[in-house]
Coordinates of C-alpha atoms in Angstrom, one line a residue:
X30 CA 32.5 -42.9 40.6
X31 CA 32.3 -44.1 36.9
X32 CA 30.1 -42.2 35.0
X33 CA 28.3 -44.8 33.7
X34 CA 27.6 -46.4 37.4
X35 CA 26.7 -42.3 38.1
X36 CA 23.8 -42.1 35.7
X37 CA 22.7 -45.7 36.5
X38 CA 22.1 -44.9 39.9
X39 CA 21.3 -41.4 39.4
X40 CA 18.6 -41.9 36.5
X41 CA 15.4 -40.4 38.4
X42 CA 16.9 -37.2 39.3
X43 CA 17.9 -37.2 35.8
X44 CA 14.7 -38.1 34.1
X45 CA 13.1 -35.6 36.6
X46 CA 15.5 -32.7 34.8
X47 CA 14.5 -34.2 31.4
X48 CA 11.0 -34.1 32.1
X49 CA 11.0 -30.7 33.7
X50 CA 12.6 -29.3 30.6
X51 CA 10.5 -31.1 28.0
X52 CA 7.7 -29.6 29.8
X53 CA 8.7 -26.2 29.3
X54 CA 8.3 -26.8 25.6
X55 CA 5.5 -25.5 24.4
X56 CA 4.2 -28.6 22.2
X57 CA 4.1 -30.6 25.3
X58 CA 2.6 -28.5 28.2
X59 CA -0.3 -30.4 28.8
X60 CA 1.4 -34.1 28.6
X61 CA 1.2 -36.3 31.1
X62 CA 4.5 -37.7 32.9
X63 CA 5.3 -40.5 30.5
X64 CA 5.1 -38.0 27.2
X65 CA 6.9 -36.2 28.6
X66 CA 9.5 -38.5 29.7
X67 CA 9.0 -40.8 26.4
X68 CA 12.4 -43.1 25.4
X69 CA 14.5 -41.1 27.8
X70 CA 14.9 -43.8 30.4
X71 CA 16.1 -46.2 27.7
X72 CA 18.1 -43.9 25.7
X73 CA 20.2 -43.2 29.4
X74 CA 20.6 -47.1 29.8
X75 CA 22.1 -47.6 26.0
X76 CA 24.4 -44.6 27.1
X77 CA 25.3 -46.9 30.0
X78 CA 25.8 -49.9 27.7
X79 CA 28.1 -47.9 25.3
X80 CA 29.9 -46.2 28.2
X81 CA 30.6 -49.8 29.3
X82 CA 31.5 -50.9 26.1
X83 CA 35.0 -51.6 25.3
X84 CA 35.9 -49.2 22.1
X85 CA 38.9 -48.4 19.9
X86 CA 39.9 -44.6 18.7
X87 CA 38.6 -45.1 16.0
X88 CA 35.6 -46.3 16.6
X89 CA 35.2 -43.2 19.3
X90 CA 36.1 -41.0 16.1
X91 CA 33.2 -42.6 14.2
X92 CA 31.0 -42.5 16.5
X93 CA 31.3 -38.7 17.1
X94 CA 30.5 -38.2 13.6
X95 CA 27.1 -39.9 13.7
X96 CA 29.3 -43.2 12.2
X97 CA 28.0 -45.6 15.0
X98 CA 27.5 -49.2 13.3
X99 CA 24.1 -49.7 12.0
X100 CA 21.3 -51.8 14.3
X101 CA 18.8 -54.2 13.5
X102 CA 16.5 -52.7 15.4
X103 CA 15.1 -49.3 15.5
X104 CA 17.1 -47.8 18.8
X105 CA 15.4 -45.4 21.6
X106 CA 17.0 -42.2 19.9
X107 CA 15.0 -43.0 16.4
X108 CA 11.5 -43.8 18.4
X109 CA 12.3 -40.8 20.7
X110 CA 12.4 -38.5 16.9
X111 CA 9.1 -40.5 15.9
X112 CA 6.5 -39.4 18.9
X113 CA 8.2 -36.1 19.0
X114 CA 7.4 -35.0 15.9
X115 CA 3.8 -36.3 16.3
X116 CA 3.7 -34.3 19.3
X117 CA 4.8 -31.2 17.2
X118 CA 7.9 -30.8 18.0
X119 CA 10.6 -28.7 15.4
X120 CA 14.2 -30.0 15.0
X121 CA 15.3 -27.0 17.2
X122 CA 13.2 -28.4 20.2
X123 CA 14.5 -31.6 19.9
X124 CA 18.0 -30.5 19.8
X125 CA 17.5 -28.4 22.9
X126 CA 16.4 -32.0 24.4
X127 CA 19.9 -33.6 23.8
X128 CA 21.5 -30.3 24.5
X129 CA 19.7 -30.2 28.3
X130 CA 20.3 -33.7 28.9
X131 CA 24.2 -33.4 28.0
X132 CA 24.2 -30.3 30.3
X133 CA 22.1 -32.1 32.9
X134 CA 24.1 -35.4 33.6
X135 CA 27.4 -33.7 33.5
X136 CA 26.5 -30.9 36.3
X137 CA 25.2 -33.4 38.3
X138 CA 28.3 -35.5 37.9
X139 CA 30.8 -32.7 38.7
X140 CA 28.9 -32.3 41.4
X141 CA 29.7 -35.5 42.4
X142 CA 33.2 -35.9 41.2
X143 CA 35.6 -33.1 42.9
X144 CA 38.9 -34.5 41.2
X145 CA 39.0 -35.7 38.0
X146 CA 41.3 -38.0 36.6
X147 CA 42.2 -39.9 33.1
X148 CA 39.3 -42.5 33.4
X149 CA 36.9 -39.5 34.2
X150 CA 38.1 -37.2 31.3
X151 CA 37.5 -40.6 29.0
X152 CA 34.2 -41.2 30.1
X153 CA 33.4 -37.9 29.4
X154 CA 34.9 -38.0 25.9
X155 CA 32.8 -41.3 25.8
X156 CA 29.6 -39.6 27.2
X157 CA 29.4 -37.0 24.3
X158 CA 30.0 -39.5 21.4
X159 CA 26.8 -41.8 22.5
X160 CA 24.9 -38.7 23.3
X161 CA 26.3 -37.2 19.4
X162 CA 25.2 -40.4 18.3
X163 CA 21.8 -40.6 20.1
X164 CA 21.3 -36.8 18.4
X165 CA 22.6 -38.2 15.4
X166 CA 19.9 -40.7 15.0
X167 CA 17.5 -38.8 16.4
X168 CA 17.9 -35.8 13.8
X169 CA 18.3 -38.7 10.8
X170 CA 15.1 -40.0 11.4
X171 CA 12.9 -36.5 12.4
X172 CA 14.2 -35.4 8.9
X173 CA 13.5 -38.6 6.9
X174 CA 9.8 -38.4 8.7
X175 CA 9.1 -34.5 8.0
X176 CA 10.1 -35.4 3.7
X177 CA 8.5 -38.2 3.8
X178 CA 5.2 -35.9 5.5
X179 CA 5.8 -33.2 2.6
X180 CA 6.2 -35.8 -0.1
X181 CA 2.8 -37.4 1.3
X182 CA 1.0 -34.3 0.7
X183 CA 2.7 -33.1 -2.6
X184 CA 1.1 -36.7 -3.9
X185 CA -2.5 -35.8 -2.2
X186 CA -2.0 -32.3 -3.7
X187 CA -0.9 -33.5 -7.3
X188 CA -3.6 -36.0 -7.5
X189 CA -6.1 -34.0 -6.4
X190 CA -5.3 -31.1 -8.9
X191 CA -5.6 -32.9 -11.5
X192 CA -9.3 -33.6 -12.0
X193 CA -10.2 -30.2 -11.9
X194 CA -7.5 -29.5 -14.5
X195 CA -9.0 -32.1 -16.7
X196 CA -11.9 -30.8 -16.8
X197 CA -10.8 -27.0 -18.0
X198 CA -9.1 -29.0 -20.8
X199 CA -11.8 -30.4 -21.6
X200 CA -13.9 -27.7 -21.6
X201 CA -11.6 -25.6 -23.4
X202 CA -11.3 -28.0 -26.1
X203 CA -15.1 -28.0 -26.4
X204 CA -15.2 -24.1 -26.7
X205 CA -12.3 -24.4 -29.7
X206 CA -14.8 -26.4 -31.4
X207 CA -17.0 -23.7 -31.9
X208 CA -16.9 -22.2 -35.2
X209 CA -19.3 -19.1 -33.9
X210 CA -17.1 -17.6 -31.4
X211 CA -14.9 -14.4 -32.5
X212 CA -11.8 -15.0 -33.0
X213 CA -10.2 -13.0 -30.0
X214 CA -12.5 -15.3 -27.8
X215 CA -11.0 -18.5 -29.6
X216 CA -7.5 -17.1 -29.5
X217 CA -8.0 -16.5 -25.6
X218 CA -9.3 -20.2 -25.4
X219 CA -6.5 -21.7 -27.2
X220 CA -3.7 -19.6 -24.5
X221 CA -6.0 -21.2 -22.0
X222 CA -5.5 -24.4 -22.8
X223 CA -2.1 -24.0 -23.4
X224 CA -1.3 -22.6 -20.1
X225 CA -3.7 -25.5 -18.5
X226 CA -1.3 -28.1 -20.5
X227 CA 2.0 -26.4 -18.8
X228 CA -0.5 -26.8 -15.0
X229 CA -0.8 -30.4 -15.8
X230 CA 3.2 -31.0 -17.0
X231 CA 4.2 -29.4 -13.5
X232 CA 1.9 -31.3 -11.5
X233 CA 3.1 -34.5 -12.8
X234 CA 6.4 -33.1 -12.5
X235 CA 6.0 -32.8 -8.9
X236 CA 4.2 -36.6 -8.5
X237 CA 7.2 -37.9 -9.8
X238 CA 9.3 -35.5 -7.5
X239 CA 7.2 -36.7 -4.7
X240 CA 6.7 -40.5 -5.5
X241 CA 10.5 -40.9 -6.1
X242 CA 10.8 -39.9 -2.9
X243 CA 8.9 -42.1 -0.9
X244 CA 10.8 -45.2 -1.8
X245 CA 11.9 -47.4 -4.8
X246 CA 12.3 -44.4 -7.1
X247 CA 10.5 -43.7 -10.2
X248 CA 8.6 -46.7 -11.2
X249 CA 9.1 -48.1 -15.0
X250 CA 7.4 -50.5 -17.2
X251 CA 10.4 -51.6 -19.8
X252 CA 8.7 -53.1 -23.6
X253 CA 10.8 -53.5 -26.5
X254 CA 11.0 -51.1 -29.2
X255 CA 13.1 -49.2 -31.7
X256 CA 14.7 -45.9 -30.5
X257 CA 16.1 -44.5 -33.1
X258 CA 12.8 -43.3 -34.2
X259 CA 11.7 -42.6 -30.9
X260 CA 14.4 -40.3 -30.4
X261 CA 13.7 -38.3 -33.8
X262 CA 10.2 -37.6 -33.0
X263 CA 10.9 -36.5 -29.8
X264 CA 13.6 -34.0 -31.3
X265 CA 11.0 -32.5 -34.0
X266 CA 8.1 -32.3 -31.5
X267 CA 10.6 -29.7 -29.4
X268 CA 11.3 -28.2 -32.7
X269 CA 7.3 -27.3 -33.5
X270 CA 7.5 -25.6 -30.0
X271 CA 11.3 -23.6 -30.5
X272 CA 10.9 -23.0 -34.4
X273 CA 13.7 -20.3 -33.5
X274 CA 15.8 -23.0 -32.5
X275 CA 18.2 -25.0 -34.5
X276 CA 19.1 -28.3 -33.6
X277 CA 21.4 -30.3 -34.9
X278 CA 20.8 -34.4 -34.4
X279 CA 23.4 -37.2 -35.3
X280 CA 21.2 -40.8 -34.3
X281 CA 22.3 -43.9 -35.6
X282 CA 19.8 -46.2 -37.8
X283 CA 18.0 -49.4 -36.0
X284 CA 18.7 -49.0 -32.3
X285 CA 16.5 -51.9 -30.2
X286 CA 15.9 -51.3 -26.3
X287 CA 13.8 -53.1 -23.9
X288 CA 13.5 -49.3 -21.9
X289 CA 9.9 -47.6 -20.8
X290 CA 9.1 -45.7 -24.2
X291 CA 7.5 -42.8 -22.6
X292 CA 9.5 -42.3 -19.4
X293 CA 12.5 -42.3 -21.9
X294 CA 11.3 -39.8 -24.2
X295 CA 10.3 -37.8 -21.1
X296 CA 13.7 -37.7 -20.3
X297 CA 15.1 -36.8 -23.3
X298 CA 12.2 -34.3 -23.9
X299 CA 13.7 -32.6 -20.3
X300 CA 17.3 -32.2 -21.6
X301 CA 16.4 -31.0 -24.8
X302 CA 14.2 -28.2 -22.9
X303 CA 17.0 -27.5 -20.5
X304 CA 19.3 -27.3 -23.1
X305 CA 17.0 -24.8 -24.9
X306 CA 16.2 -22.8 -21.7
X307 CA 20.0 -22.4 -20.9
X308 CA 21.7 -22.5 -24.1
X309 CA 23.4 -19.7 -25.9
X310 CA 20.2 -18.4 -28.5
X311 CA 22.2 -18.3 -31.7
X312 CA 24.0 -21.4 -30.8
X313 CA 22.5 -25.0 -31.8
X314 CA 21.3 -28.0 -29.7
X315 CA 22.9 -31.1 -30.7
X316 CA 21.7 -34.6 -30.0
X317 CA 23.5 -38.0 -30.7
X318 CA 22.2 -41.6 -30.1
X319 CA 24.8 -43.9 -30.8
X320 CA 25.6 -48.1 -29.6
X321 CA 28.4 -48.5 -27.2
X322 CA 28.8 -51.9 -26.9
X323 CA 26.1 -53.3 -25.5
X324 CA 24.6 -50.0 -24.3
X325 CA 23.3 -46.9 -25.4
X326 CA 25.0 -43.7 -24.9
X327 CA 22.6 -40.0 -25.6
X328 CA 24.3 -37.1 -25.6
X329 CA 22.5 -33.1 -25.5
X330 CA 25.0 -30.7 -25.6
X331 CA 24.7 -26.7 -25.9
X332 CA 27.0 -23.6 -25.8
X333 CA 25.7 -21.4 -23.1
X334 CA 27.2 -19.8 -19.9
X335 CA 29.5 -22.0 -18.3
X336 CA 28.2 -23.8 -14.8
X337 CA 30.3 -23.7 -11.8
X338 CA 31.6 -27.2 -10.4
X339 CA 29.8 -26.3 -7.6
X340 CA 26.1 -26.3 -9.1
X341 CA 27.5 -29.2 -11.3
X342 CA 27.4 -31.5 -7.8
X343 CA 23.9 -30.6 -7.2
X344 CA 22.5 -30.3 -10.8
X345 CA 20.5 -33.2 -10.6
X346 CA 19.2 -32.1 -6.5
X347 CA 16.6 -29.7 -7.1
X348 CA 16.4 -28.4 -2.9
X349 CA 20.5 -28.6 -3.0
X350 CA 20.9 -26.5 -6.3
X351 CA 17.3 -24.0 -5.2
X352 CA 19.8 -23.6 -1.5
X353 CA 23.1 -22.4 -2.9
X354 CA 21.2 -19.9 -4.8
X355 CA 21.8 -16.4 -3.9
X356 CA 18.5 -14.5 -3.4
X357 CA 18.7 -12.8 -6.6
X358 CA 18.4 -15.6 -8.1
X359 CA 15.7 -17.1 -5.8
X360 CA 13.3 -14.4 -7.0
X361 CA 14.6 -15.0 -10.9
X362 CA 13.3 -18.6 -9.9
X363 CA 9.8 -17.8 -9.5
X364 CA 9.3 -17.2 -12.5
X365 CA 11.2 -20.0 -13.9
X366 CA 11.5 -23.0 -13.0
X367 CA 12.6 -25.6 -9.6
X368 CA 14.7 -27.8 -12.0
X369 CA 12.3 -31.0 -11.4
X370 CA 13.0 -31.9 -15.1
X371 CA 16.8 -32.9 -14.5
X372 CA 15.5 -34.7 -10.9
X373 CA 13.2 -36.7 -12.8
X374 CA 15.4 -37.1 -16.1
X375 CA 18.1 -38.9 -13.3
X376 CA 16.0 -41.0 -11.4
X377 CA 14.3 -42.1 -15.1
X378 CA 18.1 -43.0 -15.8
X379 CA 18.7 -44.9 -12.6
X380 CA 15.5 -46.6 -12.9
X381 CA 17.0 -48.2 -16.0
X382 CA 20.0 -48.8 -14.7
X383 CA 22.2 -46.1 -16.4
X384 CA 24.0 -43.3 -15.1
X385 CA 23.7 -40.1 -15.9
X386 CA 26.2 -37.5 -15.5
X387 CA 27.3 -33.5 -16.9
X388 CA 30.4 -31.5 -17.9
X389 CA 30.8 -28.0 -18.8
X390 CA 33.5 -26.3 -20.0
X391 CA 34.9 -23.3 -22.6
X392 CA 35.4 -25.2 -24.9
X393 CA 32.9 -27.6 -25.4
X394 CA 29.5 -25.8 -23.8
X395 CA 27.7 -28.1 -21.4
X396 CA 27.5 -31.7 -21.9
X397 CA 24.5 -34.0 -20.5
X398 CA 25.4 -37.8 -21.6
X399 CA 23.2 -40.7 -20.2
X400 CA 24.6 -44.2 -21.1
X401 CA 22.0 -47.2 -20.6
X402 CA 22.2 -51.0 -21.2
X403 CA 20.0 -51.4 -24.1
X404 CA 18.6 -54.8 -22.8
X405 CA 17.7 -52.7 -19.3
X406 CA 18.0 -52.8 -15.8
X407 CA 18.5 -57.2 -15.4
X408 CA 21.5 -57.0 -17.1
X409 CA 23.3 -54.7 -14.6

């Protein structure tokens, strides 16, 4: 009997072994028959469809690797993830669902079938591609939903944070304006609302992180204006705060963009403090603005230790390059930081179009350059 023809008629005793198995999880002890059983019935009947389904090698190769052709639709697999994770399932439990229902159609098919010949070793093979592709889809959209969840509450958490911080600053702004304090009270004030400052930068740090990530990237709101100056007064604010610093700054003379001033000179303002953060101390910072055509190239540059091209590829990927970390490191990173200035610095860059990318080598330290159309995005 084809296997396809087998689960078709076979589907209850199936879905009974599906359901006595979800049940065992702990998330779902006390749901009723259809929880329990959820998109499985439909999931089995688009295995039967594929199964059915004429199919070259290579599509069979791309469909083992979670390559199936996109659908219009959203399939049973990805609404299977959905009500799953509302039910509180982890990844693991959802895995072991796939993994019992692999295991549950083919015993009950060998059962069945006491010789086995070519056409039964291909549906097999056929069998484990739609059920790696059912996983596949299942696993894509659980992990889409559970960032999406965390990038939900980092929002709710920024946004929330912030009024209280606003109000220390204020405060402490009032209590500098008192000429009667002691000193060592107005010096302890002034660290106060220094350190309140750095609060705030992080926490918009991590809306931007967050926001990014929850569709259509950083948002933007392009003007005209003249960068060249821009750029310098960006350079000599990060000079008031690394007076121990030198940096060295080549930008040429009248240089007109139609870019978002501040989201550009926040990204600027984050390579010139990675650069500082990671450069060699005795060694300079350079910066160079120059026209390239019709766009604009920046270039930050420092000597420094060299980085691997292995934490090149995920320089920009703050949860890739905090992952590949050994835990030596990890613990360094607490008290330094996640490297949601470079995240944001990229995404600022695609939002305008531009790429952004990095190169570090003996001889000529590491490299940031960003290149831009000066008239922005509507001209890519």
């Amino acid at each position: 009997m084809r296997l396809s023809k087998f689960i078709s008629e076979h589907t209850e005793v199936i879905l009974q072994e599906w359901e006595d198995f979800a049940g065992s999880v702990h998330a779902l002890t006390s749901a009723t028959k259809a929880q329990l059983r959820d998109h499985a019935k439909a999931i089995l009947a688009a295995i039967c469809l594929d199964l059915d389904t004429y199919q070259s090698v290579q599509q069979g190769i791309d469909k083992s690797k979670g390559n199936a052709p996109d659908v219009a639709d959203q399939t049973a697999a990805e609404a299977h993830a959905g009500d799953r994770l509302q039910a509180g399932f982890t990844v693991e439990e959802l895995m072991a669902e796939y993994r019992a229902l692999r295991a549950s159609v083919l015993r009950l098919w060998q059962s069945r079938v006491k010789h086995a010949d070519a056409s039964d070793l291909q549906d097999m093979l056929r069998f484990n591609e739609a059920i790696d592709q059912s996983l596949t889809e299942s696993l894509a959209r659980f992990s889409a939903m559970v960032r999406d969840s965390q990038n939900v509450f980092l929002a709710i958490l920024g946004h929330d944070v912030r009024n209280p911080l606003g109000a220390i600053s204020m405060g402490t702004q009032l209590i500098l304006q008192d000429t009667a304090l002691a000193p060592r009270h107005l010096k302890v004030a002034a660290q106060v609302l220094r350190s309140t400052q750095r609060v705030s930068d992080i926490v918009s740090d991590l809306l931007d992180y967050s926001t990014s990530h929850l569709g259509g990237g950083i948002p933007v709101t392009p003007a005209q204006y003249e960068l060249s100056a821009e750029c310098r007064s960006v350079v000599q604010e990060m000079k008031l705060f690394h007076q121990e610093r030198e940096f060295r700054v080549e930008v040429e003379d009248d240089i007109e963009v139609f870019w978002d001033r501040a989201r550009m000179s926040q990204a600027l303002s984050n390579l010139l403090a990675n650069a500082v953060q990671h450069g060699a101390a005795a060694s300079p910072v350079w910066v160079t603005v120059s026209r390239q055509g019709s766009d604009v190239l920046l270039v930050v540059q420092n000597e420094g230790e060299i980085i691997s091209p292995r934490r090149l590829r995920v320089m920009f990927d703050p949860a890739k390059s905090f992952a590949i970390k050994s835990t030596s490191e990890r613990s360094a990173s607490q008290i330094g930081n996640l490297g949601l200035g470079l995240y944001i610095t990229h995404e600022i860059v695609l939002a305008h179009g531009g790429k952004i990318w990095v190169s570090s080598t003996e001889l000529e330290g590491t490299t940031i350059k960003v290149q831009i159309p000066s008239a922005g995005k509507a001209t890519v």
